[in-house]
PDB file of C-alpha atoms in Angstrom:
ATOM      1  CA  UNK A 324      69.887 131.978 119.491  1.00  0.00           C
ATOM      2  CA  UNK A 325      68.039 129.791 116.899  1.00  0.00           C
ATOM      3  CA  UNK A 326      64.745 128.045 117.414  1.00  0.00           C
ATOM      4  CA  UNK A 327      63.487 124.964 116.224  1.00  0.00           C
ATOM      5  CA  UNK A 328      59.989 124.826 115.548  1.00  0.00           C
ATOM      6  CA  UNK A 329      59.187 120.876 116.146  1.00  0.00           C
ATOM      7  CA  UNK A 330      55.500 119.614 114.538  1.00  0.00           C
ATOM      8  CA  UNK A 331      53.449 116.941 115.891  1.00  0.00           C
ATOM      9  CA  UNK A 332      53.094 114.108 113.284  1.00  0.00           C
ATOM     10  CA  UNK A 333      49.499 113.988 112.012  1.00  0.00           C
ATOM     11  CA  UNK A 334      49.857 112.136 109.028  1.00  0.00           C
ATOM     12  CA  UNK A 335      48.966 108.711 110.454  1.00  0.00           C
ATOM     13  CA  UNK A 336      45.775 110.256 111.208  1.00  0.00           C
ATOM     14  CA  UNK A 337      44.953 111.833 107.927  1.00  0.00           C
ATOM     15  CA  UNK A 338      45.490 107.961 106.490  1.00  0.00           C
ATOM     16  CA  UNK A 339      43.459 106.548 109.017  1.00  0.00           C
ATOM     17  CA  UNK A 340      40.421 108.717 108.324  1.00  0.00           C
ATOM     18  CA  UNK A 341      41.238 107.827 104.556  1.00  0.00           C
ATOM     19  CA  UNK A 342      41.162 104.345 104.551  1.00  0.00           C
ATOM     20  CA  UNK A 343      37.819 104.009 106.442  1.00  0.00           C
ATOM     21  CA  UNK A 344      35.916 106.096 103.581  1.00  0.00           C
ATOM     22  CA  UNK A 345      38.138 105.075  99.989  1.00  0.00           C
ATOM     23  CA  UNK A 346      37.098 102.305  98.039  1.00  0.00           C
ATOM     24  CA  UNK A 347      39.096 100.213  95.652  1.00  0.00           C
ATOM     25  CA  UNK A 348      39.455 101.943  92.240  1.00  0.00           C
ATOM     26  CA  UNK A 349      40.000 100.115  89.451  1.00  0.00           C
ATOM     27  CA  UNK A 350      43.238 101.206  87.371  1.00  0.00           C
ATOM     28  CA  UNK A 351      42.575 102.640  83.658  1.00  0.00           C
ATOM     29  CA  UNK A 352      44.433 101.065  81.116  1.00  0.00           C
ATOM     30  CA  UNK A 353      47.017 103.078  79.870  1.00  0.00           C
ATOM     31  CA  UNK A 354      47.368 105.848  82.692  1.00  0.00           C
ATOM     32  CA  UNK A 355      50.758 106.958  83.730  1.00  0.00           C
ATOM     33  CA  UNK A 356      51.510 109.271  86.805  1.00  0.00           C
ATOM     34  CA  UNK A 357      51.052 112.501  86.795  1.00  0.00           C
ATOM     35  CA  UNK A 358      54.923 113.534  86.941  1.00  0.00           C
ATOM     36  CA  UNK A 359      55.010 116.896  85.966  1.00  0.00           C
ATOM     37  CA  UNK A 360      52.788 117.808  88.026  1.00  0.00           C
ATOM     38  CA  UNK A 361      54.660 116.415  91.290  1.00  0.00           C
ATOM     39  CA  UNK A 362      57.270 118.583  89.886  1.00  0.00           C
ATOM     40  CA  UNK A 363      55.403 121.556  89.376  1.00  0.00           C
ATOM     41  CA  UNK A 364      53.673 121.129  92.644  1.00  0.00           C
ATOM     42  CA  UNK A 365      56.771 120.299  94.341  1.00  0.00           C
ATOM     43  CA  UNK A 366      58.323 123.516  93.278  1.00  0.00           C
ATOM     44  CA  UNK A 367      55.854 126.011  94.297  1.00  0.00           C
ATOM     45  CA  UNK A 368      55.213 124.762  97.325  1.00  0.00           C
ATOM     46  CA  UNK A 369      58.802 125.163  97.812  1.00  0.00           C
ATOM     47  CA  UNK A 370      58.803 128.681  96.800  1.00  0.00           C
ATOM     48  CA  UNK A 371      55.791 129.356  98.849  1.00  0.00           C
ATOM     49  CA  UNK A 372      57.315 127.804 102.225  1.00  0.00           C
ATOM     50  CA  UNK A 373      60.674 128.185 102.286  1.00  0.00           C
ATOM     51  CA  UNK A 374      60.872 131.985 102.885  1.00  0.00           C
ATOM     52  CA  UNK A 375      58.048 132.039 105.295  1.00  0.00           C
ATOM     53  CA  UNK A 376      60.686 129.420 107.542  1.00  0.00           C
ATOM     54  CA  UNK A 377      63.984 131.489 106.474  1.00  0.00           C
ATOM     55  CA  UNK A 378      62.272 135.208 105.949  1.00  0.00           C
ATOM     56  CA  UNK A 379      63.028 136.225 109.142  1.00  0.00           C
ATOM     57  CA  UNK A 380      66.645 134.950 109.498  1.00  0.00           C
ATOM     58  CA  UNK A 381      67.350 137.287 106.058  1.00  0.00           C
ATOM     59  CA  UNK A 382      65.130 140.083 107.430  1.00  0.00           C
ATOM     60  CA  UNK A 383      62.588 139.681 105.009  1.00  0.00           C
ATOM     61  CA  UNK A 384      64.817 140.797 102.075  1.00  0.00           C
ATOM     62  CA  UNK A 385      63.417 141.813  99.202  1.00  0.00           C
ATOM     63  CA  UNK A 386      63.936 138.647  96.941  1.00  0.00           C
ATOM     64  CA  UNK A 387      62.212 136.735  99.833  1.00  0.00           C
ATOM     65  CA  UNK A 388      58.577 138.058  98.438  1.00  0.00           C
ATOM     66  CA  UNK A 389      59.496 137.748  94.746  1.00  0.00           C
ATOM     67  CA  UNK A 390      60.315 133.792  95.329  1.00  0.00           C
ATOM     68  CA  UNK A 391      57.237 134.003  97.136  1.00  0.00           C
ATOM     69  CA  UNK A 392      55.224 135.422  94.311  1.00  0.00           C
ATOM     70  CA  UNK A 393      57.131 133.156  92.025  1.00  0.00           C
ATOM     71  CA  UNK A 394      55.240 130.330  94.150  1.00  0.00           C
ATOM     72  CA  UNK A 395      52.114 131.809  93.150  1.00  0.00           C
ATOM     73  CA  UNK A 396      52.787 131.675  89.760  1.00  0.00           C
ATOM     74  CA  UNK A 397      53.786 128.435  89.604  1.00  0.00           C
ATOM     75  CA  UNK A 398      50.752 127.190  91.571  1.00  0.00           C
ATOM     76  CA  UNK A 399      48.562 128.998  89.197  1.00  0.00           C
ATOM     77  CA  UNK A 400      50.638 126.761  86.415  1.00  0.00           C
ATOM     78  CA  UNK A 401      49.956 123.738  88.035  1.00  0.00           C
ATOM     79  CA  UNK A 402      46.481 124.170  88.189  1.00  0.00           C
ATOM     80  CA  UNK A 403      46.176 124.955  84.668  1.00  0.00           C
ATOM     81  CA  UNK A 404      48.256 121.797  83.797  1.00  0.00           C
ATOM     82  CA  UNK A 405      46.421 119.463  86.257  1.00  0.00           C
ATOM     83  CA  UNK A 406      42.827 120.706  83.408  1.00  0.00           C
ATOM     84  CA  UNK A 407      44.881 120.126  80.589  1.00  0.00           C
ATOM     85  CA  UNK A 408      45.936 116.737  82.028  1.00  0.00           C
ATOM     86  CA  UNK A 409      42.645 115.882  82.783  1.00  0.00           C
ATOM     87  CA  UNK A 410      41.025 116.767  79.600  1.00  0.00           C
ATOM     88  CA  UNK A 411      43.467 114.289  77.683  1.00  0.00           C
ATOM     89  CA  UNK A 412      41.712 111.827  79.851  1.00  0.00           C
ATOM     90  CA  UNK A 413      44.800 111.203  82.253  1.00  0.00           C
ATOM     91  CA  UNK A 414      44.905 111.246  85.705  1.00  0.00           C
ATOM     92  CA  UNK A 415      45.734 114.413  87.483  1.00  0.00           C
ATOM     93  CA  UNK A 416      47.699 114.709  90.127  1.00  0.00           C
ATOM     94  CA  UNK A 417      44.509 116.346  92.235  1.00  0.00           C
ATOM     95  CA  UNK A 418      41.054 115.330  91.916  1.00  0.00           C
ATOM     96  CA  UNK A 419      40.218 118.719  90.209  1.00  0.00           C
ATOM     97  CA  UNK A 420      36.278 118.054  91.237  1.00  0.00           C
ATOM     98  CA  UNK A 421      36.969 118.665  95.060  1.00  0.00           C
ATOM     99  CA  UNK A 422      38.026 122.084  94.129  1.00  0.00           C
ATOM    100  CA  UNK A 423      34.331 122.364  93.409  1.00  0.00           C
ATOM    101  CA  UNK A 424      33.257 121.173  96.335  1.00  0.00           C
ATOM    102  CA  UNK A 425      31.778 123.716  98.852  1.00  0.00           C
ATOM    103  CA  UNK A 426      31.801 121.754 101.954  1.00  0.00           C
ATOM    104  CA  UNK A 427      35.028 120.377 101.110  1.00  0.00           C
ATOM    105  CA  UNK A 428      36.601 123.621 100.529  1.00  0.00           C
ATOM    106  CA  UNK A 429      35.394 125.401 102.977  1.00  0.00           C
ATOM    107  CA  UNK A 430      36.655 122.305 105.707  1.00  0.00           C
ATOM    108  CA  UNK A 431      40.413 123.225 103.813  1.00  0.00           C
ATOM    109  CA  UNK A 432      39.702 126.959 104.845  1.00  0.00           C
ATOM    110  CA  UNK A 433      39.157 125.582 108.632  1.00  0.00           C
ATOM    111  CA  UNK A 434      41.952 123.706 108.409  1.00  0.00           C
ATOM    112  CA  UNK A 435      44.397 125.921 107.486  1.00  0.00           C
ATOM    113  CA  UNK A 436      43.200 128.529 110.172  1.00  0.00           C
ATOM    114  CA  UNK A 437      43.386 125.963 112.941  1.00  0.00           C
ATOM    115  CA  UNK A 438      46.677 124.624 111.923  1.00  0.00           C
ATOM    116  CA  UNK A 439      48.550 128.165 111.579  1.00  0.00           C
ATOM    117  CA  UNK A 440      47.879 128.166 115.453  1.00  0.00           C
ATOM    118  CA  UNK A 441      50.512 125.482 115.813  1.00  0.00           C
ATOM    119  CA  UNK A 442      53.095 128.412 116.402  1.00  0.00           C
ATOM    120  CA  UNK A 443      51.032 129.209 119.913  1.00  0.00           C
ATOM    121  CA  UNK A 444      53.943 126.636 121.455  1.00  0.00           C
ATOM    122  CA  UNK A 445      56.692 128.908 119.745  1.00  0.00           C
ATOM    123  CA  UNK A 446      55.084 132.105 121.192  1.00  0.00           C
ATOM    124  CA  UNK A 447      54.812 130.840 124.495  1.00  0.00           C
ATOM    125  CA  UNK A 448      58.623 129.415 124.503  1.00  0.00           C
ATOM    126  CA  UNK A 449      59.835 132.486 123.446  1.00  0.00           C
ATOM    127  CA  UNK A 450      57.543 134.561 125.766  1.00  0.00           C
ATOM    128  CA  UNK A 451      58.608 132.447 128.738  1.00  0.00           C
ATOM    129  CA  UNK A 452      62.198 132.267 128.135  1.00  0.00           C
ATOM    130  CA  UNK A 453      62.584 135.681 127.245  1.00  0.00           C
ATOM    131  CA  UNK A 454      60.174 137.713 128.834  1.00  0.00           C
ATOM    132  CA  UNK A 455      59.614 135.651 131.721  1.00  0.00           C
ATOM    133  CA  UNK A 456      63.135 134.179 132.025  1.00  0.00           C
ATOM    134  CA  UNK A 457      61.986 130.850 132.726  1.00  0.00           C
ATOM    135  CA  UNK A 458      64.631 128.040 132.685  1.00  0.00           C
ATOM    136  CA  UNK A 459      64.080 126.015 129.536  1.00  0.00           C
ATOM    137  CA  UNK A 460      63.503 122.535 131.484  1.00  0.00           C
ATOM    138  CA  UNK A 461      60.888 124.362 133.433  1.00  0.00           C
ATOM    139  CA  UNK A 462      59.424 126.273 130.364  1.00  0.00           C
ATOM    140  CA  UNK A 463      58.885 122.467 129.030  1.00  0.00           C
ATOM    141  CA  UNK A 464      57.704 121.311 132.052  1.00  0.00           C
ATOM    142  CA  UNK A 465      55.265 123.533 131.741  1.00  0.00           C
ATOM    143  CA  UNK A 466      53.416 122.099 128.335  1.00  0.00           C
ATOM    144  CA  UNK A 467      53.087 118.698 130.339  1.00  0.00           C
ATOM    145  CA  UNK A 468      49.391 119.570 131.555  1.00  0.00           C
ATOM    146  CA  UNK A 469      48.463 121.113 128.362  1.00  0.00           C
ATOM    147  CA  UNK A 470      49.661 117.828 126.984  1.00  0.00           C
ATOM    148  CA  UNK A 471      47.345 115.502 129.043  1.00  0.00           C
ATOM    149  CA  UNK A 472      44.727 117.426 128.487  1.00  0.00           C
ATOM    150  CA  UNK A 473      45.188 117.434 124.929  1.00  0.00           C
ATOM    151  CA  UNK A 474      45.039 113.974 125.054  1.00  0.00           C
ATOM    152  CA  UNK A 475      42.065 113.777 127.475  1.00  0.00           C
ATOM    153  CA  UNK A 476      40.064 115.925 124.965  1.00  0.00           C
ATOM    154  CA  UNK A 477      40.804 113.730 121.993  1.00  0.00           C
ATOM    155  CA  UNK A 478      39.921 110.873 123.549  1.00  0.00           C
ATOM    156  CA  UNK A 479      36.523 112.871 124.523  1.00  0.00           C
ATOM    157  CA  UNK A 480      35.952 114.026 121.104  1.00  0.00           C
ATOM    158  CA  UNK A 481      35.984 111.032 118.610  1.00  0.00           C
ATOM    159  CA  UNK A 482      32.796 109.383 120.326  1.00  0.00           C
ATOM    160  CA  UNK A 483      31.113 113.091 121.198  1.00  0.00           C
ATOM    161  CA  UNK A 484      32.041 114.124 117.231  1.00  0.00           C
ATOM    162  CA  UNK A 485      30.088 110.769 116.181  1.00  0.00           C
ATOM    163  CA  UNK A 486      26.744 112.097 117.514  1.00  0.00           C
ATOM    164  CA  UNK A 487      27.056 115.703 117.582  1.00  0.00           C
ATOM    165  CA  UNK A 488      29.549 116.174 114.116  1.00  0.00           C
ATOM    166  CA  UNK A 489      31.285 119.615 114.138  1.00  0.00           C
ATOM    167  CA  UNK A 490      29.590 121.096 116.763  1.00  0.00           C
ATOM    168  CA  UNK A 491      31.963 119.249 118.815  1.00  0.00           C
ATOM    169  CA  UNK A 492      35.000 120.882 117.123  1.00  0.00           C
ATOM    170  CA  UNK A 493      33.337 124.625 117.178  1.00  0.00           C
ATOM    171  CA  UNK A 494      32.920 123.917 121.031  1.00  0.00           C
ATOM    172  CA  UNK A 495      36.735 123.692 121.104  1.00  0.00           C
ATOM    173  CA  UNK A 496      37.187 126.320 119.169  1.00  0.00           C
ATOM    174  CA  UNK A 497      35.208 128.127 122.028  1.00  0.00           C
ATOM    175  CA  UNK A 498      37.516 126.643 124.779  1.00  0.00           C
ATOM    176  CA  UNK A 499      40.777 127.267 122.993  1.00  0.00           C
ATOM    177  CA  UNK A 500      39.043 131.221 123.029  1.00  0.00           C
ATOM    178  CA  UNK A 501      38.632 131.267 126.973  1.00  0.00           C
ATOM    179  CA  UNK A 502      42.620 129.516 127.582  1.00  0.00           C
ATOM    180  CA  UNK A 503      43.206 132.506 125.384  1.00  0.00           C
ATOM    181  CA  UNK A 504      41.606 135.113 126.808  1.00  0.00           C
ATOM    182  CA  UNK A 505      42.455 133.909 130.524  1.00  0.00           C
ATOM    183  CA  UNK A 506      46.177 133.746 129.552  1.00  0.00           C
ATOM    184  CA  UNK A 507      45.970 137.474 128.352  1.00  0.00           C
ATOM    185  CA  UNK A 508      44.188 137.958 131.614  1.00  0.00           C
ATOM    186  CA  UNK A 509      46.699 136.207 133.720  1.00  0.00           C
ATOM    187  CA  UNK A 510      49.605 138.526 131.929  1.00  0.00           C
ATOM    188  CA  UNK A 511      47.954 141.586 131.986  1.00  0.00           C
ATOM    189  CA  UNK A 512      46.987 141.515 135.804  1.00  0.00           C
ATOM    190  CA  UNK A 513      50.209 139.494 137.488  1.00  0.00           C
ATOM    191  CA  UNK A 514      52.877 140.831 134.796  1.00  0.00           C
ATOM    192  CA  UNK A 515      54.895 137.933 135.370  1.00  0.00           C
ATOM    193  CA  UNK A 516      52.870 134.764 136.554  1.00  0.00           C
ATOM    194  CA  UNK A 517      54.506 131.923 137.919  1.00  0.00           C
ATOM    195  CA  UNK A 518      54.832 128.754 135.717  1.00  0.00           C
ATOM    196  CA  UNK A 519      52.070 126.950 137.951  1.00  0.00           C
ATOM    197  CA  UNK A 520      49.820 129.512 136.790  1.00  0.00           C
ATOM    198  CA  UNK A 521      50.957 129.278 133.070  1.00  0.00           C
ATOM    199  CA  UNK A 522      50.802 125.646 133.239  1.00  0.00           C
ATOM    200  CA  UNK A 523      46.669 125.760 134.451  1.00  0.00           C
ATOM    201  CA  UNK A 524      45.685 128.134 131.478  1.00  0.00           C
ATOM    202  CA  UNK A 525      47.340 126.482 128.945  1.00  0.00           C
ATOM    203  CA  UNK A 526      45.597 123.113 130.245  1.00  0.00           C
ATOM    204  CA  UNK A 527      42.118 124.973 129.109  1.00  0.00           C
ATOM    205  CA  UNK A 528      43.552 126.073 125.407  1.00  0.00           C
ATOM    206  CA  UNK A 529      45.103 122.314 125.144  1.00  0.00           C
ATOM    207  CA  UNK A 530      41.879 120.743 126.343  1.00  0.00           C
ATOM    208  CA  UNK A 531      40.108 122.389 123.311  1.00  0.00           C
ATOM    209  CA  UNK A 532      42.479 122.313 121.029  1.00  0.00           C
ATOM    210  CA  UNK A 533      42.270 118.605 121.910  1.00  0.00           C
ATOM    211  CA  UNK A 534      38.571 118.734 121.034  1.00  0.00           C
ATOM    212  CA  UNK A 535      39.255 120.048 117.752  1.00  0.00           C
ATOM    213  CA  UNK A 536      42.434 118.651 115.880  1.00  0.00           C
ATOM    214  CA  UNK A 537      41.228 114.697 117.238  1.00  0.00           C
ATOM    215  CA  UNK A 538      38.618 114.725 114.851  1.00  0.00           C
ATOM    216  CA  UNK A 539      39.692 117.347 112.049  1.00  0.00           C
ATOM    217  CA  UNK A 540      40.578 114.817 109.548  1.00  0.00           C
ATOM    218  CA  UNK A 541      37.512 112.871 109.389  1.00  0.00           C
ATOM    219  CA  UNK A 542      35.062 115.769 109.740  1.00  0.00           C
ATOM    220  CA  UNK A 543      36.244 117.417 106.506  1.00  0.00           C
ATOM    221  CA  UNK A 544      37.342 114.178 104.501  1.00  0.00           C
ATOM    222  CA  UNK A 545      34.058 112.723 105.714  1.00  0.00           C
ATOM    223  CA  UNK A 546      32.029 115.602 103.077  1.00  0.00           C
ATOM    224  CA  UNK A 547      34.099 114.526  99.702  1.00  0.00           C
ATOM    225  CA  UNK A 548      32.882 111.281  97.399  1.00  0.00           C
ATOM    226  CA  UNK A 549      34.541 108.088  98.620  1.00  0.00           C
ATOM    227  CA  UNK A 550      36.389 107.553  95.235  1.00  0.00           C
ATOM    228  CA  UNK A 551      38.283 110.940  95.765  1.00  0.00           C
ATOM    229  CA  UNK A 552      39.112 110.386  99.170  1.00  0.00           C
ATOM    230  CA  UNK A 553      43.060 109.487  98.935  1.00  0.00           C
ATOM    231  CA  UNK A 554      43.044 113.309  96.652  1.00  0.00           C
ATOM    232  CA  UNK A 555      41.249 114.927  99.405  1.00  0.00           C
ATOM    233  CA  UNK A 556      43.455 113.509 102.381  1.00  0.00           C
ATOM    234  CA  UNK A 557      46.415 114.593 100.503  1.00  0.00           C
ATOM    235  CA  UNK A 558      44.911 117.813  99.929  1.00  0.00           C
ATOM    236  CA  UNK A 559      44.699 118.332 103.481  1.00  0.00           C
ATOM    237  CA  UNK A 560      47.968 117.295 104.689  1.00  0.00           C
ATOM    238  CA  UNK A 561      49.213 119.723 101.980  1.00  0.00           C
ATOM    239  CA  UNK A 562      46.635 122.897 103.511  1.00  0.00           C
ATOM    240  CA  UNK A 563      48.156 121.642 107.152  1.00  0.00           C
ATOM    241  CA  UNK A 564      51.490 121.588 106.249  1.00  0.00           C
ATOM    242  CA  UNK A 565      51.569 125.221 104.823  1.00  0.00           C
ATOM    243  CA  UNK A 566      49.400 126.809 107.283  1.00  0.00           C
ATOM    244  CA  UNK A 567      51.771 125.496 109.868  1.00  0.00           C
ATOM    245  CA  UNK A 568      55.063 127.015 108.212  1.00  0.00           C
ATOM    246  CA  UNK A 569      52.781 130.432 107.209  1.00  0.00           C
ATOM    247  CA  UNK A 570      51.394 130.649 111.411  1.00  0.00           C
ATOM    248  CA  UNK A 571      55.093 130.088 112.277  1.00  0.00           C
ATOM    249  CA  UNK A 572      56.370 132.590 110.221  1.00  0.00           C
ATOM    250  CA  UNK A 573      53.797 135.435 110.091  1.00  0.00           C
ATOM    251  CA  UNK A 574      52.856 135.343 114.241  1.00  0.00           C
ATOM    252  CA  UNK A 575      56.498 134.710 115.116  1.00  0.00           C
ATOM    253  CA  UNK A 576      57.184 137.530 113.062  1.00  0.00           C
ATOM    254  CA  UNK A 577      55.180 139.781 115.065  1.00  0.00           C
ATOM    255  CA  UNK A 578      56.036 138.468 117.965  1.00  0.00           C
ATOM    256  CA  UNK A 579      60.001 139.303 117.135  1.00  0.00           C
ATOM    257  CA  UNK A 580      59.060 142.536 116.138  1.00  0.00           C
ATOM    258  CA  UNK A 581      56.578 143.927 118.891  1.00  0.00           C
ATOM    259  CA  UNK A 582      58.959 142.386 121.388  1.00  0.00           C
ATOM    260  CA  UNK A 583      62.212 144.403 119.539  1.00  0.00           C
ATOM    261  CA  UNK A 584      60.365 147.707 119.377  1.00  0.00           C
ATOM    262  CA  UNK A 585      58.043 147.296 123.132  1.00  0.00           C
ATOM    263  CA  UNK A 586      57.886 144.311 125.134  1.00  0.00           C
ATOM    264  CA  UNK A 587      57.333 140.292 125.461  1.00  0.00           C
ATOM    265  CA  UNK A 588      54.271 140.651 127.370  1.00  0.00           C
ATOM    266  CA  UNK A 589      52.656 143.050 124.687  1.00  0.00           C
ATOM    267  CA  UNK A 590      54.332 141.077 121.863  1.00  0.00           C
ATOM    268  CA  UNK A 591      52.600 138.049 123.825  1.00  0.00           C
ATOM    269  CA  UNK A 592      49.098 140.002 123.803  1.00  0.00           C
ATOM    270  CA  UNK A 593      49.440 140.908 119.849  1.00  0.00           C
ATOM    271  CA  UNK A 594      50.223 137.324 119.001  1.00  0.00           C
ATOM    272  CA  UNK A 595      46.819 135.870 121.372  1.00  0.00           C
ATOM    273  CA  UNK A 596      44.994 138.532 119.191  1.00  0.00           C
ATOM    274  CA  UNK A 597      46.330 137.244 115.847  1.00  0.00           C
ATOM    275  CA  UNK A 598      45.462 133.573 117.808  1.00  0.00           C
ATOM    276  CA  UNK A 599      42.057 134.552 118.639  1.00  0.00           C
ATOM    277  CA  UNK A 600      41.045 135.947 115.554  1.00  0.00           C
ATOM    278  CA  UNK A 601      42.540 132.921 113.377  1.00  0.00           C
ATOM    279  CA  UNK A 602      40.328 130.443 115.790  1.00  0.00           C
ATOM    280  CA  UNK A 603      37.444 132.272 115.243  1.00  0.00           C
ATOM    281  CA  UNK A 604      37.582 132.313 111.532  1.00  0.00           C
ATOM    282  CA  UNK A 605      38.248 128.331 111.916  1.00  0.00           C
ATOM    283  CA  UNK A 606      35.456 127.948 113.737  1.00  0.00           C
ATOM    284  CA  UNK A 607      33.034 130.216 111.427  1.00  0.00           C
ATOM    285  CA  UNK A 608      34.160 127.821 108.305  1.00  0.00           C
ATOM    286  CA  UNK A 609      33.424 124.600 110.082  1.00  0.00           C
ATOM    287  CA  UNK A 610      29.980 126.366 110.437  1.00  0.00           C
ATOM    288  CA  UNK A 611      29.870 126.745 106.914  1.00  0.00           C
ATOM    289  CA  UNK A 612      31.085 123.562 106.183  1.00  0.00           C
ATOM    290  CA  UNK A 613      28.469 121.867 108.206  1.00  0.00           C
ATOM    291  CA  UNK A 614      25.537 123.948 106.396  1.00  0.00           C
ATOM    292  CA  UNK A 615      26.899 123.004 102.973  1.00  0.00           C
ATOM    293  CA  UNK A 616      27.229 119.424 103.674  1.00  0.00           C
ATOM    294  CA  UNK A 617      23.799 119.046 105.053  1.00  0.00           C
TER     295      UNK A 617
END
């Protein structure tokens, strides 16, 4: 049985939080785009991704990791061609200053944790369906509180995140913690809750992931110069987008594999681990994103 792993959209958002803080920049006479480098970009990136999303449908063969460390390679190319591009005087493809940038940086480094815990929804659908054999229109039906108070939170967070800045999104860190650590809870003491129970935890760990992905964007594009704003919010879409193909690939590996060799429900508590662990480094670079940017 194959699963589809289906993202949220988020790139209206990243846009949104661009526009308020990029000015207009004049053009420079003469200045072409930076072609090769969408090339060069665009294949790494593709050798980077595509085996983490077809790895485990080829069992992780071999020639999976050497396209992978292909990727590398060509990433390490492109960065070398974005400084010779920019020391002709053209226009890289990158703003190579933000990769100077502490606070900037370290708000990628946050992002890319929180985002590879996207795959949570594809451990719990598997978990449910297979170790709980829950009906898949009741295993959705389940989300639907998580969902609302996803939305609850964000609504919450964009006017708390104006006055207290990322302390707001390291308190959901905190809460997406406790949904964790109730769900393990939950498992470990009933064995196989109900999906009324299921649905009430997951409400906690959507409420606070709520609290943290609302106002992401603007909390770590808000730390780079205005003029390199539309570089940094494609910078971040680019962090999202792979930490959400790597979180899908390396926990739902895991997951597979614990569940093959012992159970769901420990395959379940491995994967919360991997879940709590990747929060909590999230959370300790939006710490150190706040202390460089003050």
């Amino acid at each position: 049985m194959r699963c589809f792993f289906v993202n949220v959209p988020f790139g209206l958002v990243i846009i949104a939080a661009a526009s308020r803080i990029m000015p207009t920049v004049p053009r420079r006479a003469g200045t072409r785009l930076d072609v090769p480098g969408a090339i060069v970009l665009f294949a790494g990136l593709l050798c980077l991704i595509g085996p983490l999303l077809f790895g485990h449908d080829v069992h992780w063969a071999p020639w999976v990791w050497l396209v992978m460390a292909t990727g590398v390679a060509i990433v390490a190319a492109f960065l070398r061609l974005e400084r010779a591009v920019a020391s002709r005087g053209g226009m890289p493809l990158i703003d190579l200053a933000l990769l100077s940038d502490a606070a900037f940086m370290r708000g990628l480094y946050a992002v890319f944790f929180f985002f590879a815990n996207l795959s949570f929804y594809l451990v719990m659908t598997m978990f449910m369906q297979r170790g709980l054999h829950i009906p898949p229109l009741q295993a959705g039906m389940v989300f639907l509180p998580l969902a609302f108070a996803f939305v609850i939170a964000s609504r919450h967070s964009g006017a708390r995140a104006r006055h207290r800045g990322t302390l707001v999104l390291i308190e959901g860190c905190a809460v997406q913690m406790i949904g964790l650590a109730s769900l393990v809870l939950m498992v470990v003491w009933a064995q196989t809750p109900s999906a009324t129970l299921l649905a009430l935890v997951l409400a906690v760990f959507g409420y606070g992931q709520g609290l943290v992905m609302a106002p992401l964007s603007s909390a770590v594009l808000s730390t780079v110069n205005p003029a390199s704003a539309g570089a940094g919010a494609g910078m971040y879409g680019m962090t999202a987008q792979i930490a959400n193909a790597a979180g899908v690939a390396a926990i739902g590996a895991a997951f597979f594999a614990i569940e093959a060799a012992y159970s769901a429900q420990l395959a379940l508590l491995a994967a919360a681990a991997l879940f709590t662990v990747s929060i909590a480094a999230c959370a300790a670079f939006l710490s150190w994103m706040r202390r460089a940017a003050a």
